[in-house]
Amino acid sequence: MHSGRILLAALAAGVLTLAGCGGDGGGDAAGSGPGGLTVPKIDKLAALGAGEGEVNVVSWAGYVEDGSTDKSVDWVTGFEKETGCQVNNKIAGTSDEMVALMKTGEYDVVSASGDASLRLIYGGDVAPVNTDLLSNYKDVFEGLKNKAWNSVDGVPYGAPHGRGANLLMYRTDTVTPAPTSWSAVFDPASPHKGKITAYDSPIYIADAALYLMKTKPELNIKNPYALDDTQFQAAVDLLKQQNELIGEYWSDYTKEVQAFKAGNSVLGTTWQVITNLTKADGAPVEAILPAEGATGWSDTWMVSAKAGHPNCAYLWMNHIISPTANAGVAEWFGEAPSNRLSCAETKDKNHCATFHAEDEAYFEQVWYWTTPLARCIDGRKDVTCKDYSAWTQAWTTIKG
Amino acid sequence: MVGLGSYLHRHPRLRLAGLLSAPLLWLVVAYLGALAVLLVSAFWTVNGFTGEVVRQFSLGNFRTILTEEVYRNVALRSVGVAAAVTVICVVVAVPMAFFMAKVASARSRHWLVIAILTPLWASYLVKAYAWRILLANNGPMDTLFDGPGYGLPATVLVLAYMWLPYMILPVYAGLERLPDSLLEASADLGARAGRTFRSVVLPTLVPSVFAGSIFTFSLSLGDYITVQIVGGKTQLIGNLVYANIGAANNLPFAAAIATVPVLIMVIYLLAVRRSGALEEL
Amino acid sequence: MTDISTPAIRLTGLRKSFGAVDAVAGVDLAIADGEFFSMLGPSGSGKTTVLRMIAGFELPTAGTVELGGRDVTRLAPFERDVNTVFQDYALFPHMTVLENVEYGLKVRRVARRERRERAEQALASVRLEGFGGRRPAAMSGGQRQRVALARALVNRPKVLLLDEPLGALDLKLREQMQVELKAIQREVGITFVFVTHDQDEALTMSDRVAVFDAGRIAQVGTPEEVYERPRSSFVAGFVGTSNVFTGDVSRALFARDGVFSVRPEKIEISADTGAPGTVAEVVYAGAVTRYVVDLDAGSRAVVVSQNRHDGAPLAARGQRVHLTWHDEHIVEIPPVAKETAHA
């Protein structure tokens, strides 16, 4: 009892002291950007040893399939047999969740999108990758290697996995005519009010910015991830208006499948894999890439700086970018593969063409998820952009 | 061993210390300690880019919570939901508990208690997802009642379902302690059932109802899963805390938000303390 | 005293079964207006169940209950002009003493002023003036008992039912309350039905007593009748202590067959005349001394003797003695134990 009282007293005193000297800068976003930051020095793995028997993976839904979702969709069992590395998979719904999971240090590899990768690198959560240890790395499209989101100063931090666009899904029985533009989810007079869904993450603000980029040229948005105060406010206002139309936001893909199947949602953003699963469940849905283009992702497999199973992690990274596995993921998830040999391995021979795997011009229309920084990433020097923490707090405001 | 035993017997204070030191340590370190860390970290900030915690004192988090309208709205909405859930639980639980304690036969009483307790064994998530399906478009609720769909009313409904046992049990216990002779005395003095219920049963139940309301109110105030599953686009305090821990990885801000329900509960507990509800727990 | 023509309570063929158990197995009884009537019996004999059927807390399995000539068998408690004093008093804990007493009047919509007046009066009649503002929890057992009495009496019922109301009090208080209850009853002049398992209580307070045995009435009568002329060995044994002799012992002592009872205080110890026996036990109990004597005839007899002089025992353990009694103190118990009680 005695020590408890002392503790309470200390606490109370501390609070009083803190309250007394209050008023120092609150919103200091000083270090928000790579400018003021250095990459923590972490050594890459020098040589590959024997597998440790298991590997802990953080991934997007549909990236690690062992046949339990669909018997014919399995690129894990073979890997486990071959390498003896048991795969323990944890599915994350958003990039933020991935970052949070990797910070625990309990996971070995992660399929990070562009809005997570740099945060992981600068946070010292992932290690540089020794690409010499990945035999399949040489076949990866050159257009995906050493990009701003997967390398720093020419040092690669991961194995490129694939890329794709966030699509617009709709129920063909209720949404007629079929939508062609993102305006379908922003129209205040939409007949589908209350049955529209959107991705539940601050990064969705970029979808609104992309739409404004095409429809409100006077805002002069050059990059949906580099928004100054005016541009940001316009995007937030658009999303607040959209909130009236929203039935629910989704980040859990099973929740979206169920909502579209039941008809609680009839229109909204999706990933190709969700459309596939919903169709497999017997619901009449289609997904399109709207006229304005779309936000999207370019994912990279990264290895944790604190990996407990580094050898299995490297074996996994090499496996997942191998032509057959890479083709399997690409077709199941609905994205463009990263290995140019994968295009020969897909069941649908047109897959690479459909998903523009080798069409760099197409991917110029897709704005990969990128972490917004205070130093505008579109190159502007005269303004400060809203950084990701501002996006996060705005997202709360939008949902109301 | 005999020596130690008799030594302890002769020194009751030492015996007490030995008995209580472990739980007390747990209470201070794990419980109050965690609260203290929460309170302290609420004054820290997070590097917006890497997500690293910056251990520097700042009132920024609280300033944001107090000045941004959305946090006030969410806090009020959460209190409203907690209050509505509590009221529904009381309205449903009091007659049910009365039936169990005073009407049902001794044997069926046991079965009723078991029936009330069984749902508590089922996973929270299973129940929430079951309700998601019940409430879905063309689902049973939609077909039968032109249902509420996903949203705030659905959240209140499902939370009331989830926490009902926590209201029924204290009310039932309170009623069991209410002697039958009080009800007979009231009838004997000329009161009909309704009058007896109003004048004798309800007043003696007030502490039990408040005791139950502490559970239903605080559990509702802290919920973030049910509302995510059936709440549509609704967000409550719990969602903000969760979003700031899980998604935004902003632990200090989450801690700052988390102090809001703690504060509300302290106010609530102080309010119900006068009713004698705390003796019922 | 007992005007049977217009009974306050008439029970006819009253039965009550709980599952397979017959708690009350056929009771016929009439209780006169203004009577102090006691129902005496061991626990489980059905006396409380009969009381609860009169109050309306239990519905009879068969038979009728009439109050003042009106059949109330199926009426709810609040429709009957009776009030009850409960064994545990059943005071409402969240009300003050005054609110408790006022409750019945309030329910019956008596005007506030009159209500207050009558409640104060009732409290005064049980000598609790000035206690109205207290909570029941702040009062002693005897005080609570009197509040319960006031709460019932304030409604001026035709009949007051009392369910072992003195059971929870200590001996001294109990004896004091017995006197008070009797006085109050005489004062208000209403019918009291008093349930007790204490034979002293029943004998000292009642105009008439019904002795219950296994769901039936074994005997009804004035205290004197029940005590002096028990009509079954059960009554003889339950009401007071009794020496009951049967079979060979009867033949030896009374020279004929039958069941005979002699009260211990009616027996005298003499040196040379009467039935011979040996003193097995001597128990000194203040006012009296009890002797247990093993009779040569083959039974055991209890003798109670007043310690009129210096309290020196009349006989010691192991001593040979003779027991004598007057013929008029011999009670012959009718051979058929089963009997219907006629009021």
GROMACS .gro file of N, CA and C in nm, chain A residues 1 3-4 7-8 11 15 18-19 21-28 31-34 37 94 96-97 99-100 103 118-119 122-123 125 195 200 202 243-249 252 254-256 258-259 262-264 371-373 387-389 392-393 395-400, chain B residues 24 27-29 32-33 35-37 39-40 43 45-52 54 56-61 63-64 68 70-71 73-74 77 129 132-133 135-138 149-151 227-235 239-240 242-250 253:
model
  396
    1MET      N    1   0.085  -0.119   0.000
    1MET     CA    2   0.000   0.000   0.000
    1MET      C    3   0.087   0.122   0.000
    3SER      N    4   0.402   0.173  -0.100
    3SER     CA    5   0.471   0.206  -0.225
    3SER      C    6   0.370   0.257  -0.327
    4GLY      N    7   0.248   0.201  -0.323
    4GLY     CA    8   0.145   0.247  -0.416
    4GLY      C    9   0.117   0.394  -0.397
    7LEU      N   10   0.394   0.603  -0.533
    7LEU     CA   11   0.389   0.606  -0.678
    7LEU      C   12   0.285   0.707  -0.725
    8LEU      N   13   0.169   0.702  -0.660
    8LEU     CA   14   0.061   0.794  -0.698
    8LEU      C   15   0.104   0.938  -0.675
   11LEU      N   16   0.338   1.042  -0.935
   11LEU     CA   17   0.264   1.065  -1.059
   11LEU      C   18   0.197   1.201  -1.057
   15VAL      N   19   0.260   1.513  -1.304
   15VAL     CA   20   0.158   1.574  -1.389
   15VAL      C   21   0.153   1.724  -1.365
   18LEU      N   22   0.449   1.886  -1.524
   18LEU     CA   23   0.432   1.889  -1.669
   18LEU      C   24   0.333   1.998  -1.708
   19ALA      N   25   0.225   2.006  -1.632
   19ALA     CA   26   0.123   2.104  -1.664
   19ALA      C   27   0.178   2.244  -1.648
   21CYS      N   28   0.487   2.356  -1.695
   21CYS     CA   29   0.578   2.404  -1.798
   21CYS      C   30   0.520   2.379  -1.935
   22GLY      N   31   0.388   2.369  -1.942
   22GLY     CA   32   0.323   2.346  -2.071
   22GLY      C   33   0.341   2.462  -2.166
   23GLY      N   34   0.307   2.438  -2.288
   23GLY     CA   35   0.306   2.548  -2.384
   23GLY      C   36   0.423   2.547  -2.480
   24ASP      N   37   0.516   2.452  -2.466
   24ASP     CA   38   0.621   2.447  -2.567
   24ASP      C   39   0.565   2.383  -2.693
   25GLY      N   40   0.636   2.397  -2.800
   25GLY     CA   41   0.585   2.366  -2.933
   25GLY      C   42   0.513   2.232  -2.940
   26GLY      N   43   0.393   2.229  -2.992
   26GLY     CA   44   0.317   2.107  -3.000
   26GLY      C   45   0.337   2.039  -3.133
   27GLY      N   46   0.295   2.101  -3.238
   27GLY     CA   47   0.296   2.036  -3.369
   27GLY      C   48   0.431   2.039  -3.438
   28ASP      N   49   0.538   2.006  -3.365
   28ASP     CA   50   0.669   2.012  -3.430
   28ASP      C   51   0.691   1.889  -3.516
   31GLY      N   52   1.145   1.656  -3.783
   31GLY     CA   53   1.222   1.550  -3.848
   31GLY      C   54   1.144   1.477  -3.955
   32SER      N   55   1.033   1.531  -3.999
   32SER     CA   56   0.946   1.459  -4.090
   32SER      C   57   0.998   1.464  -4.233
   33GLY      N   58   1.086   1.379  -4.267
   33GLY     CA   59   1.139   1.373  -4.403
   33GLY      C   60   1.279   1.320  -4.404
   34PRO      N   61   1.318   1.258  -4.511
   34PRO     CA   62   1.449   1.196  -4.514
   34PRO      C   63   1.560   1.301  -4.508
   37LEU      N   64   1.712   1.307  -4.186
   37LEU     CA   65   1.732   1.174  -4.130
   37LEU      C   66   1.846   1.102  -4.200
   94THR      N   67  -0.351  -0.283  -4.389
   94THR     CA   68  -0.303  -0.154  -4.437
   94THR      C   69  -0.152  -0.148  -4.421
   96ASP      N   70   0.003   0.085  -4.274
   96ASP     CA   71   0.032   0.128  -4.138
   96ASP      C   72   0.041   0.008  -4.045
   97GLU      N   73  -0.047  -0.087  -4.069
   97GLU     CA   74  -0.046  -0.207  -3.988
   97GLU      C   75   0.084  -0.284  -4.010
   99VAL      N   76   0.376  -0.162  -4.092
   99VAL     CA   77   0.485  -0.094  -4.023
   99VAL      C   78   0.480  -0.128  -3.874
  100ALA      N   79   0.358  -0.121  -3.820
  100ALA     CA   80   0.343  -0.150  -3.677
  100ALA      C   81   0.387  -0.292  -3.646
  103LYS      N   82   0.762  -0.336  -3.656
  103LYS     CA   83   0.831  -0.273  -3.543
  103LYS      C   84   0.837  -0.366  -3.422
  118LEU      N   85   0.985   0.311  -4.717
  118LEU     CA   86   1.082   0.409  -4.670
  118LEU      C   87   1.074   0.428  -4.520
  119ARG      N   88   0.954   0.419  -4.468
  119ARG     CA   89   0.938   0.433  -4.323
  119ARG      C   90   1.012   0.320  -4.252
  122TYR      N   91   1.408   0.392  -4.297
  122TYR     CA   92   1.459   0.499  -4.211
  122TYR      C   93   1.437   0.468  -4.063
  123GLY      N   94   1.339   0.388  -4.034
  123GLY     CA   95   1.315   0.350  -3.896
  123GLY      C   96   1.410   0.241  -3.849
  125ASP      N   97   1.406  -0.065  -3.935
  125ASP     CA   98   1.333  -0.189  -3.912
  125ASP      C   99   1.368  -0.297  -4.015
  195LYS      N  100  -2.436   0.286  -4.986
  195LYS     CA  101  -2.386   0.153  -5.025
  195LYS      C  102  -2.252   0.164  -5.097
  200ASP      N  103  -1.012   0.196  -4.589
  200ASP     CA  104  -1.002   0.264  -4.459
  200ASP      C  105  -0.857   0.287  -4.420
  202PRO      N  106  -0.550   0.636  -4.419
  202PRO     CA  107  -0.522   0.774  -4.459
  202PRO      C  108  -0.474   0.784  -4.604
  243ASN      N  109  -1.817   1.103  -4.741
  243ASN     CA  110  -1.855   1.029  -4.619
  243ASN      C  111  -2.006   1.011  -4.608
  244GLU      N  112  -2.080   1.111  -4.661
  244GLU     CA  113  -2.227   1.100  -4.661
  244GLU      C  114  -2.274   0.979  -4.742
  245LEU      N  115  -2.197   0.944  -4.843
  245LEU     CA  116  -2.239   0.837  -4.933
  245LEU      C  117  -2.196   0.699  -4.883
  246ILE      N  118  -2.097   0.700  -4.792
  246ILE     CA  119  -2.032   0.575  -4.754
  246ILE      C  120  -2.122   0.491  -4.664
  247GLY      N  121  -2.130   0.361  -4.693
  247GLY     CA  122  -2.197   0.268  -4.602
  247GLY      C  123  -2.099   0.224  -4.496
  248GLU      N  124  -1.985   0.173  -4.538
  248GLU     CA  125  -1.878   0.145  -4.444
  248GLU      C  126  -1.744   0.151  -4.514
  249TYR      N  127  -1.640   0.174  -4.435
  249TYR     CA  128  -1.504   0.170  -4.487
  249TYR      C  129  -1.451   0.029  -4.467
  252ASP      N  130  -1.037  -0.478  -4.390
  252ASP     CA  131  -1.033  -0.623  -4.377
  252ASP      C  132  -1.098  -0.678  -4.504
  254THR      N  133  -1.200  -0.969  -4.596
  254THR     CA  134  -1.316  -1.059  -4.582
  254THR      C  135  -1.444  -0.979  -4.560
  255LYS      N  136  -1.428  -0.865  -4.490
  255LYS     CA  137  -1.542  -0.779  -4.463
  255LYS      C  138  -1.596  -0.723  -4.595
  256GLU      N  139  -1.506  -0.685  -4.688
  256GLU     CA  140  -1.553  -0.630  -4.814
  256GLU      C  141  -1.619  -0.738  -4.900
  258GLN      N  142  -1.780  -0.997  -4.798
  258GLN     CA  143  -1.913  -1.025  -4.742
  258GLN      C  144  -2.010  -0.911  -4.773
  259ALA      N  145  -1.961  -0.786  -4.764
  259ALA     CA  146  -2.048  -0.671  -4.787
  259ALA      C  147  -2.096  -0.666  -4.931
  262ALA      N  148  -2.349  -0.958  -4.986
  262ALA     CA  149  -2.482  -0.934  -4.929
  262ALA      C  150  -2.551  -0.815  -4.995
  263GLY      N  151  -2.470  -0.727  -5.056
  263GLY     CA  152  -2.528  -0.609  -5.119
  263GLY      C  153  -2.529  -0.488  -5.029
  264ASN      N  154  -2.463  -0.496  -4.911
  264ASN     CA  155  -2.450  -0.378  -4.827
  264ASN      C  156  -2.360  -0.275  -4.894
  371THR      N  157   0.484   0.738  -4.913
  371THR     CA  158   0.460   0.810  -4.788
  371THR      C  159   0.469   0.961  -4.813
  372PRO      N  160   0.363   1.035  -4.782
  372PRO     CA  161   0.367   1.181  -4.800
  372PRO      C  162   0.465   1.243  -4.699
  373LEU      N  163   0.543   1.337  -4.747
  373LEU     CA  164   0.643   1.401  -4.662
  373LEU      C  165   0.620   1.551  -4.658
  387ASP      N  166   0.243   1.616  -4.421
  387ASP     CA  167   0.311   1.488  -4.403
  387ASP      C  168   0.212   1.382  -4.357
  388TYR      N  169   0.263   1.261  -4.341
  388TYR     CA  170   0.172   1.149  -4.319
  388TYR      C  171   0.095   1.161  -4.188
  389SER      N  172   0.158   1.222  -4.085
  389SER     CA  173   0.084   1.235  -3.959
  389SER      C  174  -0.034   1.329  -3.977
  392THR      N  175  -0.298   1.129  -4.135
  392THR     CA  176  -0.361   1.038  -4.039
  392THR      C  177  -0.469   1.110  -3.959
  393GLN      N  178  -0.433   1.230  -3.909
  393GLN     CA  179  -0.531   1.301  -3.827
  393GLN      C  180  -0.648   1.349  -3.913
  395TRP      N  181  -0.767   1.192  -4.161
  395TRP     CA  182  -0.850   1.076  -4.190
  395TRP      C  183  -0.955   1.056  -4.080
  396THR      N  184  -0.914   1.077  -3.954
  396THR     CA  185  -1.008   1.071  -3.842
  396THR      C  186  -1.118   1.174  -3.859
  397THR      N  187  -1.078   1.296  -3.899
  397THR     CA  188  -1.175   1.405  -3.917
  397THR      C  189  -1.273   1.371  -4.028
  398ILE      N  190  -1.221   1.312  -4.135
  398ILE     CA  191  -1.308   1.279  -4.249
  398ILE      C  192  -1.416   1.180  -4.206
  399LYS      N  193  -1.375   1.080  -4.129
  399LYS     CA  194  -1.473   0.979  -4.087
  399LYS      C  195  -1.571   1.033  -3.984
  400GLY      N  196  -1.535   1.141  -3.915
  400GLY     CA  197  -1.628   1.214  -3.828
  400GLY      C  198  -1.662   1.146  -3.699
  424LEU      N  199   0.000  -0.748  -0.455
  424LEU     CA  200   0.017  -0.604  -0.443
  424LEU      C  201   0.119  -0.555  -0.545
  427LEU      N  202  -0.044  -0.545  -0.868
  427LEU     CA  203  -0.134  -0.431  -0.878
  427LEU      C  204  -0.057  -0.304  -0.909
  428VAL      N  205   0.052  -0.285  -0.833
  428VAL     CA  206   0.126  -0.159  -0.847
  428VAL      C  207   0.200  -0.155  -0.980
  429VAL      N  208   0.271  -0.264  -1.010
  429VAL     CA  209   0.357  -0.261  -1.129
  429VAL      C  210   0.275  -0.274  -1.257
  432LEU      N  211  -0.120  -0.015  -1.201
  432LEU     CA  212  -0.097   0.128  -1.187
  432LEU      C  213   0.020   0.171  -1.275
  433GLY      N  214   0.119   0.081  -1.286
  433GLY     CA  215   0.235   0.111  -1.370
  433GLY      C  216   0.193   0.136  -1.513
  435LEU      N  217  -0.095   0.225  -1.620
  435LEU     CA  218  -0.170   0.351  -1.628
  435LEU      C  219  -0.075   0.470  -1.626
  436ALA      N  220   0.028   0.459  -1.544
  436ALA     CA  221   0.124   0.568  -1.534
  436ALA      C  222   0.196   0.588  -1.667
  437VAL      N  223   0.238   0.476  -1.727
  437VAL     CA  224   0.307   0.485  -1.856
  437VAL      C  225   0.215   0.547  -1.960
  439LEU      N  226  -0.026   0.754  -1.905
  439LEU     CA  227  -0.041   0.897  -1.879
  439LEU      C  228   0.083   0.973  -1.924
  440VAL      N  229   0.200   0.917  -1.894
  440VAL     CA  230   0.323   0.986  -1.929
  440VAL      C  231   0.340   0.991  -2.080
  443PHE      N  232   0.206   1.250  -2.324
  443PHE     CA  233   0.270   1.381  -2.342
  443PHE      C  234   0.387   1.374  -2.440
  445THR      N  235   0.550   1.262  -2.834
  445THR     CA  236   0.502   1.271  -2.972
  445THR      C  237   0.570   1.162  -3.052
  446VAL      N  238   0.536   1.158  -3.180
  446VAL     CA  239   0.591   1.056  -3.266
  446VAL      C  240   0.649   1.123  -3.388
  447ASN      N  241   0.764   1.072  -3.432
  447ASN     CA  242   0.820   1.122  -3.557
  447ASN      C  243   0.726   1.081  -3.670
  448GLY      N  244   0.674   1.181  -3.739
  448GLY     CA  245   0.570   1.156  -3.839
  448GLY      C  246   0.614   1.065  -3.951
  449PHE      N  247   0.746   1.050  -3.973
  449PHE     CA  248   0.791   0.971  -4.087
  449PHE      C  249   0.828   0.828  -4.049
  450THR      N  250   0.916   0.813  -3.953
  450THR     CA  251   0.962   0.677  -3.919
  450THR      C  252   0.874   0.613  -3.814
  451GLY      N  253   0.792   0.692  -3.747
  451GLY     CA  254   0.706   0.633  -3.645
  451GLY      C  255   0.777   0.611  -3.513
  452GLU      N  256   0.902   0.665  -3.499
  452GLU     CA  257   0.972   0.650  -3.372
  452GLU      C  258   0.911   0.745  -3.270
  454VAL      N  259   0.912   1.013  -2.992
  454VAL     CA  260   1.001   1.118  -2.946
  454VAL      C  261   0.970   1.148  -2.801
  456GLN      N  262   0.980   1.362  -2.566
  456GLN     CA  263   0.996   1.501  -2.528
  456GLN      C  264   0.859   1.551  -2.487
  457PHE      N  265   0.854   1.626  -2.377
  457PHE     CA  266   0.724   1.668  -2.328
  457PHE      C  267   0.656   1.763  -2.425
  458SER      N  268   0.529   1.738  -2.449
  458SER     CA  269   0.453   1.826  -2.537
  458SER      C  270   0.305   1.813  -2.504
  459LEU      N  271   0.237   1.927  -2.508
  459LEU     CA  272   0.092   1.922  -2.484
  459LEU      C  273   0.017   1.912  -2.616
  460GLY      N  274   0.093   1.892  -2.725
  460GLY     CA  275   0.033   1.892  -2.858
  460GLY      C  276  -0.082   1.796  -2.873
  461ASN      N  277  -0.065   1.674  -2.820
  461ASN     CA  278  -0.170   1.574  -2.833
  461ASN      C  279  -0.300   1.623  -2.773
  463ARG      N  280  -0.381   1.927  -2.701
  463ARG     CA  281  -0.431   2.045  -2.771
  463ARG      C  282  -0.513   2.000  -2.892
  464THR      N  283  -0.462   1.903  -2.966
  464THR     CA  284  -0.536   1.854  -3.083
  464THR      C  285  -0.671   1.799  -3.042
  468GLU      N  286  -0.976   2.008  -3.195
  468GLU     CA  287  -1.040   1.949  -3.313
  468GLU      C  288  -1.180   1.904  -3.277
  470VAL      N  289  -1.373   1.702  -3.421
  470VAL     CA  290  -1.406   1.562  -3.443
  470VAL      C  291  -1.388   1.479  -3.316
  471TYR      N  292  -1.289   1.514  -3.232
  471TYR     CA  293  -1.265   1.434  -3.112
  471TYR      C  294  -1.376   1.455  -3.011
  473ASN      N  295  -1.684   1.532  -3.094
  473ASN     CA  296  -1.799   1.459  -3.148
  473ASN      C  297  -1.791   1.310  -3.119
  474VAL      N  298  -1.673   1.254  -3.142
  474VAL     CA  299  -1.657   1.110  -3.121
  474VAL      C  300  -1.674   1.076  -2.973
  477ARG      N  301  -2.038   1.094  -2.895
  477ARG     CA  302  -2.107   0.981  -2.956
  477ARG      C  303  -2.081   0.855  -2.874
  529TYR      N  304  -1.944  -1.122  -3.566
  529TYR     CA  305  -1.961  -1.156  -3.708
  529TYR      C  306  -2.096  -1.221  -3.734
  532ARG      N  307  -2.311  -0.947  -3.781
  532ARG     CA  308  -2.289  -0.883  -3.911
  532ARG      C  309  -2.373  -0.954  -4.017
  533ILE      N  310  -2.380  -1.086  -4.006
  533ILE     CA  311  -2.458  -1.162  -4.104
  533ILE      C  312  -2.607  -1.144  -4.079
  535LEU      N  313  -2.746  -0.884  -3.968
  535LEU     CA  314  -2.786  -0.748  -4.004
  535LEU      C  315  -2.764  -0.717  -4.151
  536ALA      N  316  -2.705  -0.812  -4.226
  536ALA     CA  317  -2.670  -0.785  -4.365
  536ALA      C  318  -2.794  -0.760  -4.450
  537ASN      N  319  -2.772  -0.700  -4.565
  537ASN     CA  320  -2.879  -0.682  -4.663
  537ASN      C  321  -2.946  -0.816  -4.690
  538ASN      N  322  -3.079  -0.820  -4.684
  538ASN     CA  323  -3.154  -0.943  -4.705
  538ASN      C  324  -3.122  -1.049  -4.602
  549GLY      N  325  -2.967  -0.226  -4.060
  549GLY     CA  326  -2.846  -0.223  -4.142
  549GLY      C  327  -2.724  -0.196  -4.055
  550TYR      N  328  -2.611  -0.169  -4.118
  550TYR     CA  329  -2.490  -0.138  -4.041
  550TYR      C  330  -2.493   0.010  -4.006
  551GLY      N  331  -2.449   0.042  -3.887
  551GLY     CA  332  -2.445   0.182  -3.847
  551GLY      C  333  -2.455   0.196  -3.696
  627VAL      N  334  -1.807  -0.214  -3.330
  627VAL     CA  335  -1.841  -0.100  -3.414
  627VAL      C  336  -1.772  -0.113  -3.550
  628GLN      N  337  -1.655  -0.177  -3.552
  628GLN     CA  338  -1.588  -0.196  -3.681
  628GLN      C  339  -1.663  -0.297  -3.767
  629ILE      N  340  -1.726  -0.393  -3.700
  629ILE     CA  341  -1.789  -0.502  -3.775
  629ILE      C  342  -1.931  -0.467  -3.816
  630VAL      N  343  -2.007  -0.403  -3.728
  630VAL     CA  344  -2.146  -0.372  -3.764
  630VAL      C  345  -2.175  -0.222  -3.765
  631GLY      N  346  -2.072  -0.141  -3.737
  631GLY     CA  347  -2.097   0.001  -3.719
  631GLY      C  348  -2.097   0.083  -3.846
  632GLY      N  349  -2.080   0.017  -3.963
  632GLY     CA  350  -2.072   0.094  -4.086
  632GLY      C  351  -1.953   0.188  -4.081
  633LYS      N  352  -1.977   0.317  -4.103
  633LYS     CA  353  -1.866   0.412  -4.101
  633LYS      C  354  -1.849   0.478  -3.966
  634THR      N  355  -1.930   0.435  -3.866
  634THR     CA  356  -1.923   0.496  -3.733
  634THR      C  357  -1.786   0.475  -3.670
  635GLN      N  358  -1.733   0.578  -3.606
  635GLN     CA  359  -1.615   0.556  -3.523
  635GLN      C  360  -1.640   0.605  -3.381
  639ASN      N  361  -1.208   0.316  -3.156
  639ASN     CA  362  -1.154   0.312  -3.292
  639ASN      C  363  -1.039   0.410  -3.309
  640LEU      N  364  -1.055   0.528  -3.248
  640LEU     CA  365  -0.948   0.628  -3.260
  640LEU      C  366  -0.823   0.578  -3.191
  642TYR      N  367  -0.744   0.263  -3.138
  642TYR     CA  368  -0.692   0.152  -3.217
  642TYR      C  369  -0.625   0.202  -3.344
  643ALA      N  370  -0.690   0.296  -3.412
  643ALA     CA  371  -0.633   0.347  -3.538
  643ALA      C  372  -0.499   0.412  -3.511
  644ASN      N  373  -0.485   0.478  -3.398
  644ASN     CA  374  -0.359   0.546  -3.370
  644ASN      C  375  -0.251   0.451  -3.322
  645ILE      N  376  -0.291   0.339  -3.265
  645ILE     CA  377  -0.189   0.239  -3.227
  645ILE      C  378  -0.155   0.155  -3.349
  646GLY      N  379  -0.259   0.095  -3.410
  646GLY     CA  380  -0.236  -0.003  -3.515
  646GLY      C  381  -0.197   0.061  -3.646
  647ALA      N  382  -0.280   0.152  -3.695
  647ALA     CA  383  -0.259   0.204  -3.829
  647ALA      C  384  -0.158   0.317  -3.828
  648ALA      N  385  -0.185   0.419  -3.748
  648ALA     CA  386  -0.099   0.536  -3.755
  648ALA      C  387   0.029   0.516  -3.675
  649ASN      N  388   0.033   0.412  -3.591
  649ASN     CA  389   0.153   0.386  -3.513
  649ASN      C  390   0.191   0.506  -3.430
  650ASN      N  391   0.090   0.579  -3.381
  650ASN     CA  392   0.116   0.697  -3.300
  650ASN      C  393   0.071   0.668  -3.157
  653PHE      N  394  -0.028   0.964  -2.916
  653PHE     CA  395  -0.158   1.023  -2.942
  653PHE      C  396  -0.270   0.928  -2.898
   0.00000   0.00000   0.00000
